[in-house]
Amino acid sequence: MNTEKLEFHTGMNYPSLFSPLQIGPYQLKHRLALAPLTRMRAEKPSLAPRPLNAEYYAQRATPGGLLIAEASPVMATGYGSPGVPGIYTEQQIAGWRKVVDAVHAKGGVIFLQLWHVGRVSHSSFQPGGVLPVAPSAVTIPPDLKTGTADGKAVTYETPRALETSEIPDVVDAYRQAAKNALAAGFDGVEIHGANGYLIEQFLQSHTNLRTDQYGGGIENRTRFLMEVTQAVIEVWGASRVGLRLSPYGIANGSGEPDPMPLYSHVVQSLNPLGLAYLHFIEPRSSGAGRAEVNHQNVPSAMVLFRPIWKGVLITAGGFTGETANAAIAAGHADAIAFGRIFISNPDLPRRLQRGFPLTPYNRATFYGGDVAGYTDYPAHDELAQA
Ligand SMILES: Cc1cc2nc3c(=O)[nH]c(=O)nc-3n(C[C@H](O)[C@H](O)[C@H](O)COP(=O)(O)O)c2cc1C
């Protein structure tokens, strides 16, 4: 890969993708982040990252550039798909340390996304083959299919509602996973509160029918998120903790009927905590992990919530270099995370800065497999020499 340095412009009137940005204690040299991307290529059965994963992240690292590593279950019940790396065993911590070291060797900054899928799972992934857990026993509609551990397409099962007394253990699993991420050498963690997974299942009214202190009104539905966030902050300090949300998203059977009151409350509750950043998935790209989408006539998360959120705002979803620069210059967002085009362009920052053409991605190799569609996308200069 070309080692020529990216050029950074600090003297312009408006910030761009290539202006510096302070996130917590980190002085980023540009504002183009790698979005968290599930790639299902961890070692089996340990579910520990392996050298190939380190190579993939190192390919995408740039000096002072932020990478958000893929969603990683905080405990064994948090799984819903095969080959996803975890962050709750010694072997997984050791595997992640190699990833982190490879990114740090290139001067990159790397956060890990902490995950529990809740009902977006199947009993074949669960310890003992029991039903997945969720805030309430509400099934994902049958038009959405999932896969079993041996690869059969099935409809989702009805999850088991967590007992009130079990919830502190789940919060503790996030706390322990945060400690594990610290032990692995990460620079910070991002809590996955998006895309219809456990935290969002607590937040949204149709998946949370609880009558205890974790259900009912908006404040109660926000309680689990706040407890998880506090637990992770106790480990890391708020300035190295980010949070991802997907208001107006429809992924994995999610969708709050009236998102504004809920998410305004969430964002306002987060404001005093001093988090490193808040990270949105733009509704237009909700479900981009499953299919090509470009939802029309949907609101923009950054536009709606920028006036409410007091900290650094990252957003993602269908951006090009041009639209990312425009969003940053307009003040809608401080940084843009790129997913799909960062998969197929390991040197994306340089390509966008130079206006080099982009390599299209191959959706067939997004999930699972090995080198193909993972570490074999060439950098621009390798293409030029071919
Ligand atoms: C293959 C794939 C895997 C993804 N995995 C995750 C994930 O682990 N965590 C997450 O928050 N979002 C995940 N997403 C969503 C992306 O982070 C991103 O928000 C989305 O792809 C839109 O950005 P883009 O248009 O630049 O791809 C995934 C998307 C894709 C395509």
PDB file of C-alpha atoms in Angstrom, residues 227-363:
ATOM      1  CA  GLU A 227     -27.416   1.564  33.073  1.00  0.00           C
ATOM      2  CA  VAL A 228     -25.285  -0.041  30.376  1.00  0.00           C
ATOM      3  CA  THR A 229     -23.784   3.335  29.469  1.00  0.00           C
ATOM      4  CA  GLN A 230     -22.987   4.134  33.107  1.00  0.00           C
ATOM      5  CA  ALA A 231     -21.379   0.716  33.591  1.00  0.00           C
ATOM      6  CA  VAL A 232     -19.173   1.185  30.530  1.00  0.00           C
ATOM      7  CA  ILE A 233     -18.287   4.750  31.567  1.00  0.00           C
ATOM      8  CA  GLU A 234     -17.173   3.457  34.982  1.00  0.00           C
ATOM      9  CA  VAL A 235     -14.583   1.366  33.146  1.00  0.00           C
ATOM     10  CA  TRP A 236     -13.463   3.766  30.429  1.00  0.00           C
ATOM     11  CA  GLY A 237     -14.415   7.280  31.468  1.00  0.00           C
ATOM     12  CA  ALA A 238     -17.059   8.976  29.321  1.00  0.00           C
ATOM     13  CA  SER A 239     -14.596  10.607  26.929  1.00  0.00           C
ATOM     14  CA  ARG A 240     -13.674   7.217  25.464  1.00  0.00           C
ATOM     15  CA  VAL A 241     -17.211   5.843  25.159  1.00  0.00           C
ATOM     16  CA  GLY A 242     -19.386   6.332  22.077  1.00  0.00           C
ATOM     17  CA  LEU A 243     -22.954   5.219  21.448  1.00  0.00           C
ATOM     18  CA  ARG A 244     -24.706   4.227  18.235  1.00  0.00           C
ATOM     19  CA  LEU A 245     -28.429   4.800  17.676  1.00  0.00           C
ATOM     20  CA  SER A 246     -30.726   4.345  14.695  1.00  0.00           C
ATOM     21  CA  PRO A 247     -33.816   6.496  15.186  1.00  0.00           C
ATOM     22  CA  TYR A 248     -36.362   5.972  12.375  1.00  0.00           C
ATOM     23  CA  GLY A 249     -34.570   2.711  11.507  1.00  0.00           C
ATOM     24  CA  ILE A 250     -36.442  -0.419  10.483  1.00  0.00           C
ATOM     25  CA  ALA A 251     -33.697  -3.047  10.711  1.00  0.00           C
ATOM     26  CA  ASN A 252     -34.441  -6.429  12.275  1.00  0.00           C
ATOM     27  CA  GLY A 253     -38.096  -5.703  12.897  1.00  0.00           C
ATOM     28  CA  SER A 254     -37.484  -2.403  14.700  1.00  0.00           C
ATOM     29  CA  GLY A 255     -39.440   0.816  14.249  1.00  0.00           C
ATOM     30  CA  GLU A 256     -40.831   3.144  16.899  1.00  0.00           C
ATOM     31  CA  PRO A 257     -44.221   4.549  15.776  1.00  0.00           C
ATOM     32  CA  ASP A 258     -43.320   8.086  16.906  1.00  0.00           C
ATOM     33  CA  PRO A 259     -39.525   8.199  17.292  1.00  0.00           C
ATOM     34  CA  MET A 260     -39.043  11.903  18.084  1.00  0.00           C
ATOM     35  CA  PRO A 261     -40.245  11.941  21.728  1.00  0.00           C
ATOM     36  CA  LEU A 262     -38.297   8.760  22.532  1.00  0.00           C
ATOM     37  CA  TYR A 263     -35.042   9.712  20.857  1.00  0.00           C
ATOM     38  CA  SER A 264     -35.160  13.343  21.992  1.00  0.00           C
ATOM     39  CA  HIS A 265     -35.410  12.052  25.548  1.00  0.00           C
ATOM     40  CA  VAL A 266     -32.542   9.607  24.959  1.00  0.00           C
ATOM     41  CA  VAL A 267     -30.271  12.268  23.480  1.00  0.00           C
ATOM     42  CA  GLN A 268     -31.118  14.760  26.221  1.00  0.00           C
ATOM     43  CA  SER A 269     -30.408  12.135  28.886  1.00  0.00           C
ATOM     44  CA  LEU A 270     -27.026  11.438  27.300  1.00  0.00           C
ATOM     45  CA  ASN A 271     -25.983  15.087  27.028  1.00  0.00           C
ATOM     46  CA  PRO A 272     -24.734  15.518  30.606  1.00  0.00           C
ATOM     47  CA  LEU A 273     -22.605  12.355  30.470  1.00  0.00           C
ATOM     48  CA  GLY A 274     -19.846  13.811  28.260  1.00  0.00           C
ATOM     49  CA  LEU A 275     -19.583  10.872  25.850  1.00  0.00           C
ATOM     50  CA  ALA A 276     -16.841  10.763  23.206  1.00  0.00           C
ATOM     51  CA  TYR A 277     -19.491  10.893  20.478  1.00  0.00           C
ATOM     52  CA  LEU A 278     -22.975   9.940  19.383  1.00  0.00           C
ATOM     53  CA  HIS A 279     -23.141   7.926  16.168  1.00  0.00           C
ATOM     54  CA  PHE A 280     -26.264   7.655  14.015  1.00  0.00           C
ATOM     55  CA  ILE A 281     -27.288   5.401  11.183  1.00  0.00           C
ATOM     56  CA  GLU A 282     -29.148   7.588   8.709  1.00  0.00           C
ATOM     57  CA  PRO A 283     -32.670   6.176   8.201  1.00  0.00           C
ATOM     58  CA  ARG A 284     -32.234   6.173   4.404  1.00  0.00           C
ATOM     59  CA  SER A 285     -29.747   3.315   4.758  1.00  0.00           C
ATOM     60  CA  SER A 286     -31.493   1.331   7.485  1.00  0.00           C
ATOM     61  CA  GLY A 287     -31.027  -2.369   6.756  1.00  0.00           C
ATOM     62  CA  ALA A 288     -28.039  -1.833   4.437  1.00  0.00           C
ATOM     63  CA  GLY A 289     -26.423  -4.886   5.986  1.00  0.00           C
ATOM     64  CA  ARG A 290     -29.124  -7.147   4.558  1.00  0.00           C
ATOM     65  CA  ALA A 291     -29.953  -5.609   1.195  1.00  0.00           C
ATOM     66  CA  GLU A 292     -29.311  -2.631  -1.052  1.00  0.00           C
ATOM     67  CA  VAL A 293     -31.578   0.098   0.290  1.00  0.00           C
ATOM     68  CA  ASN A 294     -32.083   3.791  -0.270  1.00  0.00           C
ATOM     69  CA  HIS A 295     -35.307   4.595   1.553  1.00  0.00           C
ATOM     70  CA  GLN A 296     -36.980   7.710   0.181  1.00  0.00           C
ATOM     71  CA  ASN A 297     -38.915  10.387   2.053  1.00  0.00           C
ATOM     72  CA  VAL A 298     -37.357   9.542   5.396  1.00  0.00           C
ATOM     73  CA  PRO A 299     -35.986  12.094   7.846  1.00  0.00           C
ATOM     74  CA  SER A 300     -32.281  12.726   8.393  1.00  0.00           C
ATOM     75  CA  ALA A 301     -31.031  11.756  11.854  1.00  0.00           C
ATOM     76  CA  MET A 302     -28.155  14.246  11.798  1.00  0.00           C
ATOM     77  CA  VAL A 303     -30.433  17.118  10.806  1.00  0.00           C
ATOM     78  CA  LEU A 304     -33.068  16.247  13.422  1.00  0.00           C
ATOM     79  CA  PHE A 305     -30.782  15.571  16.351  1.00  0.00           C
ATOM     80  CA  ARG A 306     -27.846  17.907  15.799  1.00  0.00           C
ATOM     81  CA  PRO A 307     -29.681  20.761  17.501  1.00  0.00           C
ATOM     82  CA  ILE A 308     -30.375  18.552  20.547  1.00  0.00           C
ATOM     83  CA  TRP A 309     -27.033  16.737  20.927  1.00  0.00           C
ATOM     84  CA  LYS A 310     -24.282  18.775  22.574  1.00  0.00           C
ATOM     85  CA  GLY A 311     -21.258  16.609  21.698  1.00  0.00           C
ATOM     86  CA  VAL A 312     -19.407  15.194  18.707  1.00  0.00           C
ATOM     87  CA  LEU A 313     -21.776  13.720  16.125  1.00  0.00           C
ATOM     88  CA  ILE A 314     -20.822  10.964  13.695  1.00  0.00           C
ATOM     89  CA  THR A 315     -23.286   9.652  11.160  1.00  0.00           C
ATOM     90  CA  ALA A 316     -23.305   6.985   8.452  1.00  0.00           C
ATOM     91  CA  GLY A 317     -25.484   5.887   5.600  1.00  0.00           C
ATOM     92  CA  GLY A 318     -25.027   6.148   1.872  1.00  0.00           C
ATOM     93  CA  PHE A 319     -22.457   8.950   1.918  1.00  0.00           C
ATOM     94  CA  THR A 320     -20.101   9.745  -0.925  1.00  0.00           C
ATOM     95  CA  GLY A 321     -17.029  11.938  -0.487  1.00  0.00           C
ATOM     96  CA  GLU A 322     -19.017  14.869  -1.819  1.00  0.00           C
ATOM     97  CA  THR A 323     -22.100  14.451   0.395  1.00  0.00           C
ATOM     98  CA  ALA A 324     -19.876  13.764   3.419  1.00  0.00           C
ATOM     99  CA  ASN A 325     -17.958  16.999   2.871  1.00  0.00           C
ATOM    100  CA  ALA A 326     -21.223  18.874   2.410  1.00  0.00           C
ATOM    101  CA  ALA A 327     -22.683  17.466   5.658  1.00  0.00           C
ATOM    102  CA  ILE A 328     -19.560  18.406   7.603  1.00  0.00           C
ATOM    103  CA  ALA A 329     -19.282  21.853   6.036  1.00  0.00           C
ATOM    104  CA  ALA A 330     -22.950  22.534   6.807  1.00  0.00           C
ATOM    105  CA  GLY A 331     -22.334  21.563  10.438  1.00  0.00           C
ATOM    106  CA  HIS A 332     -24.810  18.660  10.379  1.00  0.00           C
ATOM    107  CA  ALA A 333     -22.145  16.178  11.469  1.00  0.00           C
ATOM    108  CA  ASP A 334     -18.560  16.290  12.738  1.00  0.00           C
ATOM    109  CA  ALA A 335     -17.448  13.058  11.105  1.00  0.00           C
ATOM    110  CA  ILE A 336     -18.829  10.489   8.659  1.00  0.00           C
ATOM    111  CA  ALA A 337     -18.508   6.740   9.037  1.00  0.00           C
ATOM    112  CA  PHE A 338     -18.320   4.720   5.829  1.00  0.00           C
ATOM    113  CA  GLY A 339     -19.382   1.102   5.602  1.00  0.00           C
ATOM    114  CA  ARG A 340     -19.862  -0.574   2.261  1.00  0.00           C
ATOM    115  CA  ILE A 341     -17.412   1.474   0.204  1.00  0.00           C
ATOM    116  CA  PHE A 342     -14.759   1.103   2.929  1.00  0.00           C
ATOM    117  CA  ILE A 343     -15.131  -2.684   2.554  1.00  0.00           C
ATOM    118  CA  SER A 344     -14.081  -2.547  -1.094  1.00  0.00           C
ATOM    119  CA  ASN A 345     -11.670   0.397  -0.837  1.00  0.00           C
ATOM    120  CA  PRO A 346      -9.163  -0.242   1.953  1.00  0.00           C
ATOM    121  CA  ASP A 347      -7.485   3.091   1.143  1.00  0.00           C
ATOM    122  CA  LEU A 348     -10.793   4.990   1.114  1.00  0.00           C
ATOM    123  CA  PRO A 349      -9.474   8.169   2.825  1.00  0.00           C
ATOM    124  CA  ARG A 350      -6.809   8.632   0.176  1.00  0.00           C
ATOM    125  CA  ARG A 351      -9.153   7.788  -2.683  1.00  0.00           C
ATOM    126  CA  LEU A 352     -11.728  10.324  -1.547  1.00  0.00           C
ATOM    127  CA  GLN A 353      -9.119  12.962  -0.969  1.00  0.00           C
ATOM    128  CA  ARG A 354      -7.562  12.479  -4.382  1.00  0.00           C
ATOM    129  CA  GLY A 355     -10.805  11.851  -6.231  1.00  0.00           C
ATOM    130  CA  PHE A 356      -9.600   8.418  -7.336  1.00  0.00           C
ATOM    131  CA  PRO A 357     -12.294   6.058  -8.649  1.00  0.00           C
ATOM    132  CA  LEU A 358     -13.822   3.603  -6.193  1.00  0.00           C
ATOM    133  CA  THR A 359     -13.857  -0.184  -6.481  1.00  0.00           C
ATOM    134  CA  PRO A 360     -17.450  -1.503  -6.247  1.00  0.00           C
ATOM    135  CA  TYR A 361     -18.214  -3.898  -3.396  1.00  0.00           C
ATOM    136  CA  ASN A 362     -19.422  -7.463  -3.747  1.00  0.00           C
ATOM    137  CA  ARG A 363     -22.324  -8.102  -1.373  1.00  0.00           C
TER     138      ARG A 363
END
